[in-house]
Amino acid sequence: MSADNLDALVVTHLPNIFYLSSFSGSSAILVVTPSDATLITDPRYTVQAKQELAETKAKVQIARGPLLMAAGEQLKAIRARHVGFEAARITVVQKGTLDGAAGKRTRWVAWDGRIEKARAVKDTEEIQTIREAGAIACAAWADILPLVKVGALESDLAAEIEYNMRRKGASGPAFDLIVASGERGALPHARASRKAIKKNELVVFDLGAILRGYSSDLTRTVFVGRAPREVRRCYKAVLEAQEAARLALKPGVHSEEVDAAARRVLQGAGLGDKFIHSTGHGLGLEVHEMPRIARGDKSVLQPGMVVTLEPGVYFEGQGGIRTEDDALVTERGAEYLTQANRELIELG
Amino acid sequence: MSADNLDALVVTHLPNIFYLSSFSGSSAILVVTPSDATLITDPRYTVQAKQELAETKAKVQIARGPLLMAAGEQLKAIRARHVGFEAARITVVQKGTLDGAAGKRTRWVAWDGRIEKARAVKDTEEIQTIREAGAIACAAWADILPLVKVGALESDLAAEIEYNMRRKGASGPAFDLIVASGERGALPHARASRKAIKKNELVVFDLGAILRGYSSDLTRTVFVGRAPREVRRCYKAVLEAQEAARLALKPGVHSEEVDAAARRVLQGAGLGDKFIHSTGHGLGLEVHEMPRIARGDKSVLQPGMVVTLEPGVYFEGQGGIRTEDDALVTERGAEYLTQANRELIELG
C-alpha cells in the first residue's frame, strides 16, 4: 500500500477478506489503512464477527444500511484521497455507491490481484489443510466405489460422496460434484443427473471437499465393465499427460510450460483436439484461483503454490476421461497432495 | 428493449441467462437484439449448450478467448449503438473489457432489474417446481428429526439432511445449510459446525433444496429437552409474527407492510430488538431474489410472487428461534408452499 501511496484500501472480495481478517461471513467489506483495519458487516454477523476477529487488531463496524455506503462514509471521515479498490471484484453499481458516499475528492486506484497473488503461495498450515481436504476426497471416492454399478443413479452416487465427505469432517463439497457416465462424460462440467449407469460406460467423478475454508479437487474416471483397447489407450495417454505436467511443474517455470507438457503428450497420442480445456488452476480458499495452468499464461511458479493437474479427453456422444490431482510446488519439483489410485479401474 | 430504444442487450447474470435461454452452465453471456439472441460460452460447454438451447431460437457461439471480448466484438460487428447492460451484475474490470472490444461509438445504458422483475412473478410450472423443492426440504427435515439428540454433531445432521434431499431428487442444497444449536443459534447465519448438541438447547435448522434450478428455503427450531416457559413464549411470538406476515401478504400491498406486520407482533411481545434481520425475500432461481420483504421496501406484491416469511429472535450467548416458510402470493392472499409442522417440538 505504501509503495502505491494509498491512504486506504477497500477489500470487497470475500475470500480476500477471510484471508486478511479470518471473517467467514457472507456479507462484509474490509477497509484497510496504513495504521488499522475495519471490518464492516451487517447486524446478522455482530456476534460472529466479534468472535472471528478476536485475535486480529481489526475493528468491527455493524452497518445498519448498505455496507458500501458505510465504507464510503468512513473514507470520507478519514479524508482518504488515494484509495485502492478491487476493480475485478466490485460491480459497476457497487462502485457507483462507493463513489457517491466517498465524495468527489477521492482518487480511485484499481488495485487488483495483489491479495490473490499473496494467497497463491501457501504456508505450511494452509498446505496441511489442503492435504487433509484432499485425503477426505480420496477416501470418500474409494469408499463409494463399491456402489458404482449398472443401474446406480449419478445423483445418488454424488449424494453418497457428499455425505461421506461431511462425515469425514468436510464442511461441505468444494463445488457441485460431477458424476458423469457414458456420453454425459463428454460434457466436462456435467454435474450429476438422474441418469442410471449402464454396462460398458466410462464414469467421470470430479469431487472436492472444503475443510477449514480450503478446497481440494480430485477427478477419477472408471469403466463399468471390461474396458476396450481404445479406452485403455486414451486413459493411459491422459495419465501420461498428467505425469508430464507434474514433471514440468517446478519453481521458476512459467505456467504455460506445464500446460504445454500435458498437451504435447495428448497431441502425440492423436488426442490434441479432444483436450478442450486448460491443464489446471490454483487451489486454496477458492476452487479456482491463481495461478492458472493454461496456454499463454506467463505466471512464474513458486514453492508453496498448489495447483490442480487435470488433463482430459472428450468424445461427443460417447464419453470422457479425466484424471485430476492437486500438486504442491516444492523447492525442487512438485508432489501430489492427493493419493487416490490413478490406474484404470474396471468395475462390475 | 424497444421502449428503451436499445440495439442490443448484454446479459451477464447467470440466473437471468438460464431464465431467458435454459442454459445452465457456469460460463456464458447472452447477447439479445430485437431480432435474435446469441449465447456465447466456452468450449467446455459446446455439447451442453447445443442440447439446452435446442428448443429456443438462440444461436450458440463458442468463444476461444474471453467471453466478454467475443460479446464486444459481436456488438461492433452488428454496429449496435445503444446497448443495455447489467450494471449490477458486471465488475468494473469486465465492463472495461466489454467497452474496449465494442469500440468507442457504443452508448451504454444500465439496464438492471428488468429480468429480475419478470422472474419475481412465477408461472404455474415454476410454482409447482418450488412446491416440490419445498416438499423435499420438509420431508428431509422430518426424516432426520429422530437423529436430533444429545451428542449429535451439527455437521452430521447437516450431512444427513443433504443426503436425504439428494436421495429425494434434489440436485443439491440451495445454500450452506444451517444447523445451529445452543448459543450458536444466536448467529443467524451460523451454518453447521462440529459442535455436539447438549441437553436443554434450542437447535435452528435452515435448509433448502434445489430442484430443476429452483430453490426452497425452510427454517425450523426445536428444543432438546423440556422447553422452559420463556422459550415457549418466544417461540409462540415468532410463530404469531410469521402468521401476521402471511395474513398481510396479498396483491397490491407494499413489501414493507408485510415486514411491519411481523415486526409489530414481536415488538408487542417485547422482542422487537431481538429481530435483527428482514422478514423475508423472493425465492426462485436464486435463494435471494426480488422482492425483499424488508423495512422501507416499496415493492408492490403481485399474484405469482413467491417469498419467504422468516421472523426470528436472537439472544447473544444463549440461542435463537426462527421459523421460515415459503409463501405464494395468490389472487386474494397468500398460501404456504412448505407444510412441515410449525409447532414447537421437544425432543429427547
XYZ file of C-alpha atoms in Angstrom:
696
model
C 0.000 0.000 0.000
C 2.758 2.446 0.877
C 4.539 1.693 -2.410
C 1.386 2.780 -4.191
C 0.924 5.756 -1.902
C -2.541 4.633 -0.858
C -4.377 6.203 2.047
C -6.816 3.318 2.171
C -7.757 0.071 0.502
C -11.316 -1.219 0.145
C -11.450 -5.027 0.011
C -14.727 -6.435 -1.286
C -13.849 -9.989 -2.337
C -14.930 -12.334 0.457
C -12.068 -14.877 0.163
C -9.630 -11.962 0.357
C -11.444 -10.649 3.425
C -11.239 -14.092 5.017
C -7.538 -14.313 4.178
C -6.790 -10.941 5.779
C -9.190 -10.990 8.732
C -10.474 -14.578 9.349
C -14.070 -13.365 8.933
C -16.069 -16.123 7.224
C -19.477 -14.494 6.847
C -21.196 -13.795 3.536
C -21.510 -10.022 3.818
C -18.544 -7.762 4.593
C -16.203 -5.039 3.403
C -12.732 -4.545 4.836
C -11.291 -1.025 4.885
C -7.529 -1.088 5.435
C -5.438 1.992 6.142
C -1.677 2.108 6.816
C -2.440 2.110 10.543
C -5.562 -0.012 11.026
C -8.352 -2.105 9.539
C -12.125 -2.071 9.939
C -14.441 -4.905 9.025
C -17.873 -3.591 8.086
C -20.672 -6.141 8.239
C -24.414 -6.301 8.932
C -26.297 -6.988 12.187
C -26.699 -10.710 11.438
C -22.948 -11.085 11.977
C -22.492 -8.980 15.123
C -21.562 -11.937 17.305
C -19.694 -13.954 14.685
C -17.508 -11.025 13.572
C -16.524 -10.301 17.163
C -15.550 -13.957 17.676
C -13.647 -14.420 14.433
C -11.713 -11.160 14.629
C -10.813 -11.566 18.298
C -7.191 -12.429 17.507
C -6.672 -9.628 14.982
C -6.356 -5.912 15.585
C -9.145 -5.120 13.143
C -12.178 -3.234 14.403
C -15.714 -4.353 13.673
C -18.375 -1.931 12.486
C -22.002 -3.043 12.206
C -23.726 -1.148 9.406
C -27.488 -0.633 9.505
C -27.666 0.331 5.827
C -25.694 -0.718 2.725
C -22.122 -1.735 3.607
C -20.701 0.226 0.675
C -22.295 3.430 1.968
C -20.692 2.830 5.358
C -17.331 2.158 3.702
C -17.581 5.311 1.593
C -18.548 7.387 4.600
C -15.567 6.077 6.515
C -13.231 7.021 3.649
C -14.721 10.492 3.751
C -14.354 10.740 7.520
C -10.659 9.836 7.441
C -10.150 12.106 4.402
C -8.622 9.309 2.325
C -7.532 10.703 -1.035
C -5.839 7.817 -2.843
C -7.958 4.728 -2.372
C -7.271 1.275 -3.765
C -10.225 -0.914 -4.723
C -10.719 -4.340 -6.294
C -11.961 -3.422 -9.764
C -12.349 -7.088 -10.695
C -14.369 -7.778 -7.544
C -16.923 -4.965 -7.486
C -19.832 -4.339 -9.806
C -20.355 -1.115 -11.705
C -23.349 -0.317 -9.486
C -21.449 -1.054 -6.266
C -18.594 1.154 -7.380
C -21.110 3.922 -8.030
C -22.462 3.610 -4.480
C -18.963 3.691 -3.012
C -18.068 6.659 -5.189
C -21.114 8.616 -4.163
C -20.545 8.054 -0.451
C -16.804 8.752 -0.519
C -17.185 12.106 -2.221
C -15.608 13.738 -5.215
C -12.118 14.243 -3.832
C -11.336 10.516 -3.841
C -8.886 9.254 -6.444
C -9.567 5.586 -7.133
C -6.755 3.174 -7.929
C -7.593 -0.261 -9.352
C -5.608 -2.497 -7.021
C -6.354 -5.999 -8.234
C -4.614 -9.287 -7.818
C -2.193 -8.371 -5.040
C -4.024 -10.266 -2.321
C -4.713 -13.120 -4.735
C -1.003 -13.234 -5.555
C -0.136 -13.483 -1.868
C -2.773 -16.184 -1.458
C -1.260 -18.244 -4.299
C 1.755 -19.127 -2.147
C 0.586 -21.237 0.762
C 2.212 -21.540 4.170
C 2.746 -24.841 5.989
C -0.595 -24.738 7.751
C -2.508 -24.000 4.565
C -0.741 -26.833 2.729
C -1.546 -29.225 5.554
C -5.203 -28.203 5.413
C -5.397 -28.746 1.643
C -3.634 -32.094 2.099
C -6.291 -33.120 4.632
C -9.085 -31.836 2.382
C -7.534 -33.939 -0.402
C -7.368 -37.022 1.801
C -11.077 -36.644 2.585
C -11.936 -36.508 -1.132
C -9.721 -39.511 -1.924
C -11.143 -41.615 0.895
C -14.743 -40.679 0.050
C -14.227 -41.676 -3.565
C -12.660 -45.010 -2.595
C -15.482 -45.635 -0.108
C -18.260 -45.258 -2.653
C -16.593 -47.277 -5.458
C -18.467 -50.471 -4.465
C -21.728 -48.601 -5.217
C -20.691 -47.812 -8.795
C -22.569 -50.426 -10.785
C -25.102 -50.840 -13.553
C -28.362 -49.131 -12.554
C -26.885 -46.749 -9.971
C -28.007 -43.139 -10.458
C -25.322 -40.482 -10.921
C -27.135 -38.241 -8.445
C -27.269 -40.972 -5.793
C -23.522 -41.503 -6.129
C -22.966 -37.750 -5.772
C -25.150 -37.786 -2.647
C -23.120 -40.673 -1.192
C -19.846 -38.856 -1.845
C -21.017 -35.614 -0.250
C -22.425 -37.402 2.747
C -19.238 -39.392 3.149
C -17.047 -36.269 2.926
C -19.116 -34.455 5.541
C -18.941 -37.425 7.895
C -15.172 -37.264 7.478
C -15.186 -33.673 8.672
C -15.622 -31.630 5.491
C -17.763 -28.550 5.958
C -19.178 -29.243 2.511
C -18.376 -30.026 -1.110
C -15.991 -27.613 -2.808
C -18.295 -27.314 -5.837
C -21.251 -29.028 -7.491
C -19.870 -32.552 -7.740
C -19.655 -34.154 -11.150
C -20.706 -37.743 -11.723
C -20.980 -38.117 -15.487
C -21.490 -41.510 -17.086
C -21.450 -42.593 -20.710
C -21.950 -39.812 -23.215
C -22.572 -37.326 -20.389
C -18.856 -37.691 -19.658
C -18.193 -35.772 -22.867
C -19.545 -32.685 -21.058
C -16.587 -31.583 -18.921
C -18.929 -29.788 -16.485
C -21.853 -32.188 -16.392
C -22.550 -32.332 -12.625
C -24.674 -35.334 -11.620
C -28.026 -36.155 -13.208
C -30.764 -38.744 -12.606
C -29.194 -40.889 -15.330
C -28.543 -44.524 -14.428
C -25.149 -46.038 -15.161
C -25.134 -48.605 -17.935
C -22.858 -51.501 -18.775
C -19.694 -50.565 -20.677
C -19.729 -46.897 -19.748
C -16.983 -44.649 -18.506
C -17.904 -42.700 -15.355
C -16.129 -39.437 -14.535
C -16.095 -38.357 -10.864
C -14.977 -34.801 -10.106
C -15.212 -34.049 -6.397
C -13.685 -31.892 -3.707
C -14.080 -31.154 -0.015
C -13.936 -27.890 1.905
C -12.019 -28.116 5.169
C -11.478 -25.043 7.366
C -12.144 -22.862 4.334
C -9.736 -24.638 1.953
C -10.744 -26.782 -1.005
C -9.479 -29.967 -2.610
C -10.275 -31.045 -6.171
C -9.998 -34.619 -7.447
C -11.098 -36.362 -10.641
C -11.113 -40.070 -11.392
C -12.608 -41.996 -14.302
C -13.632 -45.644 -14.039
C -15.018 -48.149 -16.541
C -18.092 -50.233 -15.764
C -17.276 -53.483 -17.485
C -14.176 -54.602 -19.298
C -12.534 -51.608 -20.982
C -11.935 -51.870 -24.751
C -8.416 -51.404 -26.042
C -9.083 -47.853 -27.299
C -10.387 -46.743 -23.890
C -7.262 -48.168 -22.250
C -5.089 -46.344 -24.735
C -6.803 -42.997 -24.137
C -6.766 -43.493 -20.364
C -3.035 -44.192 -20.468
C -2.420 -41.100 -22.590
C -4.313 -38.904 -20.107
C -2.322 -40.349 -17.225
C 0.942 -39.773 -19.089
C -0.116 -36.218 -19.886
C -0.764 -35.618 -16.201
C 2.607 -37.068 -15.214
C 4.346 -34.946 -17.859
C 2.683 -31.886 -16.345
C 3.809 -32.874 -12.863
C 7.385 -33.330 -14.029
C 7.288 -29.909 -15.710
C 5.905 -28.294 -12.539
C 8.731 -26.636 -10.587
C 9.850 -23.255 -9.292
C 10.858 -20.701 -11.908
C 8.892 -22.311 -14.715
C 6.059 -20.473 -16.494
C 2.549 -21.906 -16.094
C 2.150 -22.292 -19.832
C 5.087 -24.702 -19.971
C 3.276 -27.064 -17.618
C 0.167 -26.844 -19.781
C 2.264 -27.455 -22.895
C 3.854 -30.561 -21.382
C 0.447 -32.186 -20.910
C -0.797 -31.008 -24.292
C 2.240 -32.436 -26.117
C 1.597 -35.923 -24.767
C -2.041 -35.869 -25.886
C -1.108 -34.445 -29.262
C 1.450 -37.233 -29.637
C -1.329 -39.732 -28.989
C -3.502 -38.098 -31.656
C -5.818 -36.673 -28.977
C -4.808 -33.000 -29.076
C -8.192 -31.786 -30.297
C -10.000 -33.803 -27.629
C -8.342 -31.851 -24.792
C -10.680 -28.854 -24.751
C -9.742 -27.062 -21.540
C -6.725 -25.934 -19.535
C -4.426 -28.268 -17.628
C -5.161 -26.829 -14.208
C -5.646 -23.979 -11.775
C -4.554 -22.771 -8.376
C -6.442 -24.142 -5.397
C -6.949 -22.760 -1.899
C -9.690 -20.591 -0.385
C -11.259 -20.721 -3.841
C -11.515 -23.739 -6.103
C -10.197 -21.647 -8.973
C -7.517 -19.164 -8.017
C -4.062 -18.085 -9.132
C -2.071 -19.378 -10.931
C -3.881 -20.749 -13.988
C -2.073 -23.598 -15.747
C -3.079 -22.664 -19.255
C -1.874 -21.733 -22.710
C -0.338 -18.288 -22.788
C -0.115 -17.953 -19.005
C 3.242 -16.475 -18.005
C 2.848 -16.827 -14.212
C 6.142 -17.881 -12.671
C 5.670 -20.880 -10.419
C 6.948 -20.678 -6.851
C 7.400 -23.108 -3.965
C 4.226 -23.275 -1.893
C 1.843 -22.902 -4.812
C -0.867 -25.551 -5.019
C -2.406 -26.326 -8.403
C -4.565 -28.972 -9.999
C -3.281 -31.058 -12.912
C -6.279 -32.320 -14.836
C -5.868 -33.238 -18.468
C -8.853 -34.902 -20.099
C -10.194 -36.090 -23.441
C -13.807 -35.812 -24.600
C -15.650 -37.617 -27.391
C -19.010 -36.087 -28.239
C -21.811 -38.631 -27.998
C -19.505 -41.217 -26.429
C -17.789 -40.179 -23.216
C -14.872 -38.595 -21.457
C -11.761 -39.454 -19.478
C -10.121 -37.077 -16.991
C -7.655 -37.536 -14.152
C -7.039 -34.737 -11.685
C -4.756 -34.385 -8.694
C -3.702 -31.484 -6.505
C 0.014 -30.783 -6.648
C 2.282 -28.720 -4.410
C 5.220 -26.888 -5.956
C 8.235 -27.737 -3.788
C 11.792 -26.372 -3.795
C 12.864 -28.847 -6.468
C 9.739 -30.009 -8.253
C 6.209 -30.970 -7.342
C 4.464 -33.517 -5.180
C 0.873 -34.706 -5.222
C -1.328 -33.832 -2.263
C -3.965 -36.357 -3.388
C -3.100 -40.035 -3.378
C -6.096 -41.962 -4.682
C -5.323 -44.833 -7.061
C -4.665 -43.451 -10.544
C -4.793 -46.695 -12.569
C -7.845 -47.549 -14.664
C -10.392 -49.353 -12.507
C -12.837 -51.751 -14.161
C -15.971 -52.422 -12.152
C -18.941 -54.757 -12.116
C -35.877 -3.168 -25.250
C -37.736 -1.280 -27.936
C -39.180 1.104 -25.336
C -35.622 1.950 -24.359
C -34.531 2.144 -27.973
C -31.829 -0.482 -27.462
C -29.996 -2.099 -30.363
C -28.713 -4.843 -28.138
C -28.697 -6.120 -24.568
C -25.774 -7.892 -22.920
C -26.924 -10.292 -20.199
C -24.153 -11.430 -17.834
C -26.030 -12.692 -14.770
C -26.226 -16.498 -14.999
C -29.692 -16.950 -13.439
C -31.002 -14.374 -15.924
C -29.318 -16.255 -18.760
C -30.883 -19.504 -17.556
C -34.293 -17.807 -17.331
C -34.064 -16.493 -20.894
C -32.265 -19.365 -22.624
C -32.370 -22.526 -20.421
C -28.557 -22.674 -20.442
C -27.394 -23.948 -17.039
C -23.600 -23.783 -17.413
C -21.316 -21.643 -15.285
C -19.797 -19.523 -18.042
C -21.885 -17.594 -20.567
C -23.001 -14.255 -21.922
C -26.248 -13.741 -23.774
C -26.417 -11.030 -26.430
C -30.005 -10.175 -27.313
C -31.023 -7.971 -30.239
C -34.580 -7.078 -31.321
C -34.399 -9.890 -33.889
C -32.269 -12.645 -32.335
C -30.178 -13.922 -29.440
C -26.706 -15.444 -29.202
C -25.376 -17.429 -26.280
C -21.611 -17.089 -26.018
C -19.879 -19.787 -23.973
C -16.561 -21.628 -23.849
C -15.509 -24.950 -25.425
C -16.284 -26.962 -22.280
C -19.967 -26.295 -22.929
C -20.139 -26.948 -26.673
C -22.310 -30.041 -26.326
C -24.346 -28.908 -23.340
C -25.231 -25.522 -24.872
C -26.418 -27.192 -28.055
C -28.638 -29.573 -26.050
C -30.089 -26.997 -23.680
C -30.830 -24.379 -26.347
C -32.319 -26.862 -28.806
C -35.861 -25.653 -28.148
C -35.055 -21.944 -28.362
C -34.185 -19.853 -31.383
C -30.968 -18.611 -29.811
C -27.685 -19.272 -31.584
C -24.656 -20.693 -29.789
C -21.207 -19.214 -30.232
C -18.164 -20.969 -28.755
C -15.520 -18.409 -27.816
C -11.858 -19.419 -27.685
C -10.843 -16.331 -25.713
C -12.602 -14.227 -23.063
C -16.379 -14.259 -23.497
C -16.636 -10.511 -22.962
C -14.255 -9.879 -25.862
C -16.426 -12.043 -28.084
C -19.553 -10.200 -26.921
C -17.947 -6.812 -27.554
C -16.780 -7.871 -30.998
C -20.258 -9.023 -31.867
C -21.715 -5.661 -30.816
C -19.175 -3.988 -33.052
C -19.956 -6.303 -35.974
C -23.689 -5.586 -35.815
C -22.973 -1.857 -35.275
C -25.023 -1.726 -32.085
C -25.112 1.854 -30.807
C -27.392 1.806 -27.768
C -26.530 -1.204 -25.689
C -28.132 -2.229 -22.427
C -26.002 -3.982 -19.806
C -26.469 -5.281 -16.263
C -24.514 -2.731 -14.252
C -25.268 -4.568 -11.009
C -24.053 -7.866 -12.491
C -20.751 -6.970 -14.119
C -17.488 -5.936 -12.482
C -15.650 -2.737 -13.261
C -12.912 -4.768 -14.979
C -15.387 -6.815 -17.029
C -17.145 -3.657 -18.150
C -13.779 -2.273 -19.244
C -13.119 -5.380 -21.365
C -16.558 -5.162 -22.955
C -16.086 -1.450 -23.577
C -12.721 -1.925 -25.235
C -13.974 -4.649 -27.569
C -17.198 -2.890 -28.528
C -15.480 0.313 -29.542
C -15.984 3.953 -28.735
C -19.237 4.512 -30.579
C -21.232 2.387 -28.132
C -23.568 4.173 -25.753
C -24.079 2.060 -22.657
C -27.393 2.013 -20.839
C -27.574 0.497 -17.348
C -30.499 -1.855 -17.745
C -30.827 -3.533 -14.369
C -33.616 -5.342 -12.658
C -35.967 -5.857 -15.616
C -35.268 -9.546 -15.990
C -35.255 -9.955 -12.199
C -38.629 -8.224 -12.063
C -40.037 -10.616 -14.658
C -38.549 -13.531 -12.715
C -40.261 -12.410 -9.498
C -43.671 -13.412 -10.853
C -43.707 -17.173 -11.312
C -45.796 -19.168 -13.760
C -47.658 -22.354 -12.874
C -44.743 -24.624 -13.714
C -42.274 -22.612 -11.673
C -44.633 -22.576 -8.688
C -45.081 -26.319 -8.940
C -41.297 -26.801 -9.019
C -40.781 -24.635 -5.923
C -43.615 -26.503 -4.204
C -41.838 -29.792 -4.929
C -38.493 -28.370 -3.803
C -40.231 -27.279 -0.602
C -41.756 -30.719 -0.082
C -38.282 -32.263 -0.367
C -36.921 -29.917 2.310
C -39.875 -30.556 4.620
C -39.658 -34.327 4.253
C -35.879 -34.367 4.740
C -36.191 -32.339 7.928
C -38.922 -34.623 9.286
C -36.857 -37.691 8.356
C -33.788 -36.627 10.311
C -35.643 -35.445 13.452
C -35.102 -38.808 15.214
C -31.336 -38.176 14.937
C -31.544 -34.858 16.794
C -30.408 -35.805 20.283
C -27.795 -35.035 22.908
C -24.317 -35.713 21.487
C -25.245 -35.457 17.774
C -22.918 -33.161 15.806
C -24.452 -30.241 13.944
C -22.354 -31.113 10.883
C -23.519 -34.744 10.882
C -27.132 -33.592 10.957
C -26.429 -31.239 8.047
C -24.857 -34.153 6.156
C -27.907 -36.314 6.806
C -30.267 -33.606 5.578
C -28.302 -33.010 2.371
C -28.020 -36.701 1.661
C -31.702 -37.180 2.284
C -32.658 -34.268 -0.005
C -30.493 -35.613 -2.822
C -31.992 -39.072 -2.485
C -35.388 -37.409 -2.840
C -34.314 -35.921 -6.164
C -32.770 -32.565 -5.227
C -29.802 -31.625 -7.385
C -28.235 -30.194 -4.227
C -28.748 -27.938 -1.244
C -29.913 -24.403 -2.042
C -27.241 -22.911 0.256
C -24.842 -23.880 3.037
C -27.288 -25.494 5.433
C -27.545 -24.105 8.935
C -27.700 -26.366 11.963
C -27.049 -24.108 14.949
C -27.510 -25.367 18.484
C -27.399 -23.561 21.806
C -25.660 -20.210 21.766
C -24.638 -20.763 18.117
C -28.306 -20.255 17.333
C -27.832 -16.587 18.196
C -25.799 -16.306 14.977
C -28.490 -16.055 12.273
C -26.037 -17.384 9.639
C -24.131 -19.970 11.648
C -24.039 -22.896 9.157
C -23.216 -26.231 10.804
C -20.145 -26.782 12.984
C -18.574 -29.795 14.722
C -20.383 -28.771 17.903
C -22.343 -31.510 19.660
C -25.901 -30.843 20.735
C -26.410 -30.589 24.502
C -29.389 -31.113 26.746
C -31.752 -28.125 27.003
C -30.605 -26.418 23.837
C -32.567 -24.897 21.014
C -31.495 -26.120 17.569
C -32.160 -23.996 14.479
C -32.340 -25.810 11.113
C -32.276 -23.667 7.973
C -32.319 -25.798 4.847
C -33.374 -25.762 1.234
C -33.274 -27.960 -1.857
C -32.579 -27.136 -5.481
C -34.892 -28.871 -7.926
C -34.668 -28.240 -11.683
C -32.883 -24.964 -10.914
C -35.398 -23.649 -8.352
C -34.775 -23.345 -4.618
C -36.802 -23.857 -1.476
C -35.928 -22.383 1.908
C -37.209 -23.697 5.231
C -36.334 -22.995 8.869
C -37.477 -24.855 11.964
C -36.332 -24.613 15.573
C -36.642 -27.488 18.026
C -35.859 -27.849 21.728
C -33.804 -30.762 23.048
C -35.422 -31.384 26.395
C -38.452 -29.823 28.004
C -38.721 -26.181 26.921
C -38.871 -23.566 29.698
C -41.811 -21.189 29.806
C -39.807 -18.269 28.346
C -38.702 -20.332 25.341
C -42.305 -21.318 24.706
C -43.379 -17.697 24.931
C -40.712 -16.549 22.429
C -41.443 -19.444 20.078
C -45.142 -18.569 20.109
C -44.372 -14.911 19.403
C -42.212 -15.847 16.391
C -44.956 -18.088 15.048
C -47.526 -15.341 15.511
C -45.244 -12.855 13.798
C -44.959 -15.222 10.843
C -48.714 -15.710 10.659
C -49.252 -11.936 10.837
C -46.881 -11.571 7.891
C -48.751 -14.222 5.934
C -52.077 -12.508 6.559
C -50.585 -9.187 5.417
C -49.197 -10.790 2.252
C -51.543 -10.116 -0.678
C -51.616 -8.449 -4.093
C -51.333 -4.667 -4.120
C -49.645 -4.432 -0.728
C -46.145 -2.982 -0.308
C -43.415 -5.346 0.886
C -42.668 -3.167 3.873
C -46.198 -3.626 5.197
C -45.628 -7.371 5.407
C -42.368 -6.792 7.246
C -44.088 -4.339 9.575
C -46.819 -6.858 10.391
C -44.261 -9.371 11.667
C -42.271 -6.703 13.456
C -45.318 -5.348 15.295
C -46.062 -8.737 16.822
C -42.513 -9.154 18.122
C -42.450 -5.592 19.407
C -45.710 -6.282 21.224
C -44.035 -9.266 22.874
C -41.091 -7.102 23.969
C -38.836 -8.809 21.410
C -38.537 -6.048 18.809
C -34.794 -5.566 19.338
C -34.153 -9.309 19.070
C -35.438 -9.440 15.468
C -32.251 -8.317 13.711
C -32.961 -9.055 10.061
C -35.667 -8.691 7.431
C -38.859 -10.726 7.351
C -38.167 -12.411 4.024
C -37.086 -12.417 0.403
C -38.157 -13.600 -3.008
C -37.283 -17.176 -3.932
C -36.812 -18.858 -7.296
C -33.749 -19.432 -9.469
C -31.853 -17.676 -6.693
C -32.314 -18.139 -2.970
C -32.451 -14.380 -2.562
C -34.244 -12.531 -5.312
C -36.943 -9.913 -5.764
C -38.973 -8.830 -3.862
C -37.344 -8.217 -0.481
C -39.746 -8.231 2.457
C -37.991 -5.555 4.460
C -38.328 -2.183 6.108
C -38.575 0.614 3.568
C -39.217 -1.705 0.626
C -41.987 -0.309 -1.578
C -42.264 -3.273 -3.981
C -45.889 -3.902 -4.834
C -46.771 -7.544 -4.318
C -48.383 -9.442 -7.175
C -50.033 -12.835 -7.636
C -47.408 -15.421 -8.548
C -44.660 -13.988 -6.373
C -43.007 -16.469 -4.020
C -41.359 -15.156 -0.857
C -40.029 -16.490 2.414
C -41.528 -15.397 5.735
C -38.908 -15.908 8.398
C -39.090 -13.837 11.562
C -36.645 -14.796 14.299
C -35.328 -13.710 17.677
C -31.710 -13.954 18.835
C -30.218 -13.813 22.326
C -26.454 -13.383 22.357
C -24.747 -16.117 24.349
C -27.976 -18.086 24.660
C -29.671 -19.069 21.426
C -32.081 -18.262 18.655
C -35.548 -19.131 17.387
C -36.615 -18.754 13.762
C -39.459 -20.179 11.689
C -39.431 -19.863 7.921
C -41.839 -20.929 5.227
C -42.159 -20.224 1.521
C -45.355 -18.431 0.601
C -47.092 -17.858 -2.718
C -48.990 -14.630 -3.306
C -52.387 -15.651 -4.695
C -55.240 -13.568 -6.130
C -56.701 -12.983 -2.693
C -53.955 -13.558 -0.163
C -51.101 -15.988 0.342
C -50.639 -19.712 0.802
C -47.693 -21.636 2.170
C -45.743 -23.854 -0.238
C -43.989 -25.592 2.673
C -46.045 -27.677 5.061
C -43.707 -29.013 7.756
C -45.083 -28.966 11.308
C -44.746 -25.461 12.746
C -45.449 -26.211 16.422
C -42.610 -26.341 18.944
C -41.140 -29.844 19.016
C -39.454 -31.078 22.192
C -37.037 -33.939 21.669
C -35.057 -36.460 23.666
